[in-house]
Coordinates of C-alpha atoms in Angstrom, one line a residue:
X1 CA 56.6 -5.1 -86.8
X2 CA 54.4 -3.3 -89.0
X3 CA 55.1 -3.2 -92.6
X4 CA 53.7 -1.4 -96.1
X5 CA 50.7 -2.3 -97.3
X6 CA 49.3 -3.7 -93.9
X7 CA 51.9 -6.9 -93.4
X8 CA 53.1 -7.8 -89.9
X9 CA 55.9 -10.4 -89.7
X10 CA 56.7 -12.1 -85.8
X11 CA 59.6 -14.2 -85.2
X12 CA 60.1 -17.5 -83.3
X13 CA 62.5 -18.3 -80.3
X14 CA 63.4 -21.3 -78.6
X15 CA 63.5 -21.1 -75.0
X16 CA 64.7 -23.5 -72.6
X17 CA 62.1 -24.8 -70.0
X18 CA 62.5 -26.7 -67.1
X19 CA 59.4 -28.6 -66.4
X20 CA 57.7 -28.7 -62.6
X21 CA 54.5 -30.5 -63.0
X22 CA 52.8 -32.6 -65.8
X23 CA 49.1 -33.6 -66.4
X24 CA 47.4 -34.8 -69.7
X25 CA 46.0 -31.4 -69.8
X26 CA 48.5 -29.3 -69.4
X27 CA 51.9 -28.0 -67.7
X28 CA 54.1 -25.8 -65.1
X29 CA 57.1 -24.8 -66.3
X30 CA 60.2 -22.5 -65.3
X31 CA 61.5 -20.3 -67.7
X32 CA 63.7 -17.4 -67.8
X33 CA 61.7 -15.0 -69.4
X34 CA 57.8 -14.1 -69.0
X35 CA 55.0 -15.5 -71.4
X36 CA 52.0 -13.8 -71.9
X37 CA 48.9 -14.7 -70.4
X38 CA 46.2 -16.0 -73.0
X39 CA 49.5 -16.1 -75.5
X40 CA 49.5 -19.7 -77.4
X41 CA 52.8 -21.5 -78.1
X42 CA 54.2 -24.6 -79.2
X43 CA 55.8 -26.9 -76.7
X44 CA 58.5 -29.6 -77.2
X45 CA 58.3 -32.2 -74.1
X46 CA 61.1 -35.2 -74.4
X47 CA 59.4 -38.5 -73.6
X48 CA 61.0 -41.5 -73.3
X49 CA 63.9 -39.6 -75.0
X50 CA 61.4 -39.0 -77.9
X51 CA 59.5 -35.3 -79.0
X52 CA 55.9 -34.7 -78.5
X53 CA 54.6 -31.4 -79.7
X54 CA 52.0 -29.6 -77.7
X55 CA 49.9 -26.6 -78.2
X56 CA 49.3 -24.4 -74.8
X57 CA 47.4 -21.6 -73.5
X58 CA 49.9 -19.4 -71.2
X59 CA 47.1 -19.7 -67.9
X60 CA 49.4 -18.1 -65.3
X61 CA 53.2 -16.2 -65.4
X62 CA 54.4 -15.4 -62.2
X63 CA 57.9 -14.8 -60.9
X64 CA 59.1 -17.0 -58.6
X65 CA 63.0 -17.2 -57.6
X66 CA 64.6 -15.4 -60.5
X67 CA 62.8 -17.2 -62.9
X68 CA 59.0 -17.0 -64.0
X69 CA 56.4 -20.3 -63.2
X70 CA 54.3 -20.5 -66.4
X71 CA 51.4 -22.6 -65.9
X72 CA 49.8 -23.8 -69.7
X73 CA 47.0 -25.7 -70.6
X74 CA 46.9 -27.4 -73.5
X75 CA 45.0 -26.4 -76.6
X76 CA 46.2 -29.2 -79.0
X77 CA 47.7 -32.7 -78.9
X78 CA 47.5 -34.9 -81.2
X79 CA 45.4 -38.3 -80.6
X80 CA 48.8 -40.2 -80.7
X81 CA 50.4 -38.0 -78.8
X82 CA 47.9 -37.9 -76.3
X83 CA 48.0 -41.6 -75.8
X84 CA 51.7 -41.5 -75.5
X85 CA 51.5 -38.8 -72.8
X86 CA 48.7 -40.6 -70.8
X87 CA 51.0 -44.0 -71.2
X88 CA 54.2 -41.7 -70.2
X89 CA 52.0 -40.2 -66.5
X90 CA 50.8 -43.8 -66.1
X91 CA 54.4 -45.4 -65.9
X92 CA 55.7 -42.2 -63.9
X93 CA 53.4 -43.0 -60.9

């Protein structure tokens, strides 16, 4: 939305995501509605019942069964984070 004097103001949804496929570097996830490819968004994965925040490049969209597979990789984890992501994939084995 453009506005006077050269200001643009975006909004902010939460979506709901089910999640197919985790790595450390990255995710597929079902979602309802499209994300743009080479768009860049925060993520919110629940491990071990507690938040971890993720930034992710939108790599692939594609419809698939009513839904749309969104493949992301991601673009920024913090060093905690990252270790409790890598402990989280090493217990799921």
């Amino acid at each position: 939305m453009s506005e006077p004097g050269g200001l643009r103001a975006t909004a902010r949804a939460e979506v709901e995501a089910s999640l197919i496929d985790l790595s450390l570097g990255g995710a597929l996830l079902q979602l309802r509605a499209p994300l743009e490819v080479g768009s860049i968004h925060d993520f919110r994965l629940d491990l071990f019942g507690q938040p971890l925040w993720v930034q992710a490049e939108v790599r692939r969209c594609q419809a698939a069964s009513g839904a749309h597979e969104v493949a992301v990789q991601f673009v920024g984890v913090h060093p905690q984070d990252e270790a409790r992501l890598r402990d989280y994939l090493e217990r799921a084995r």
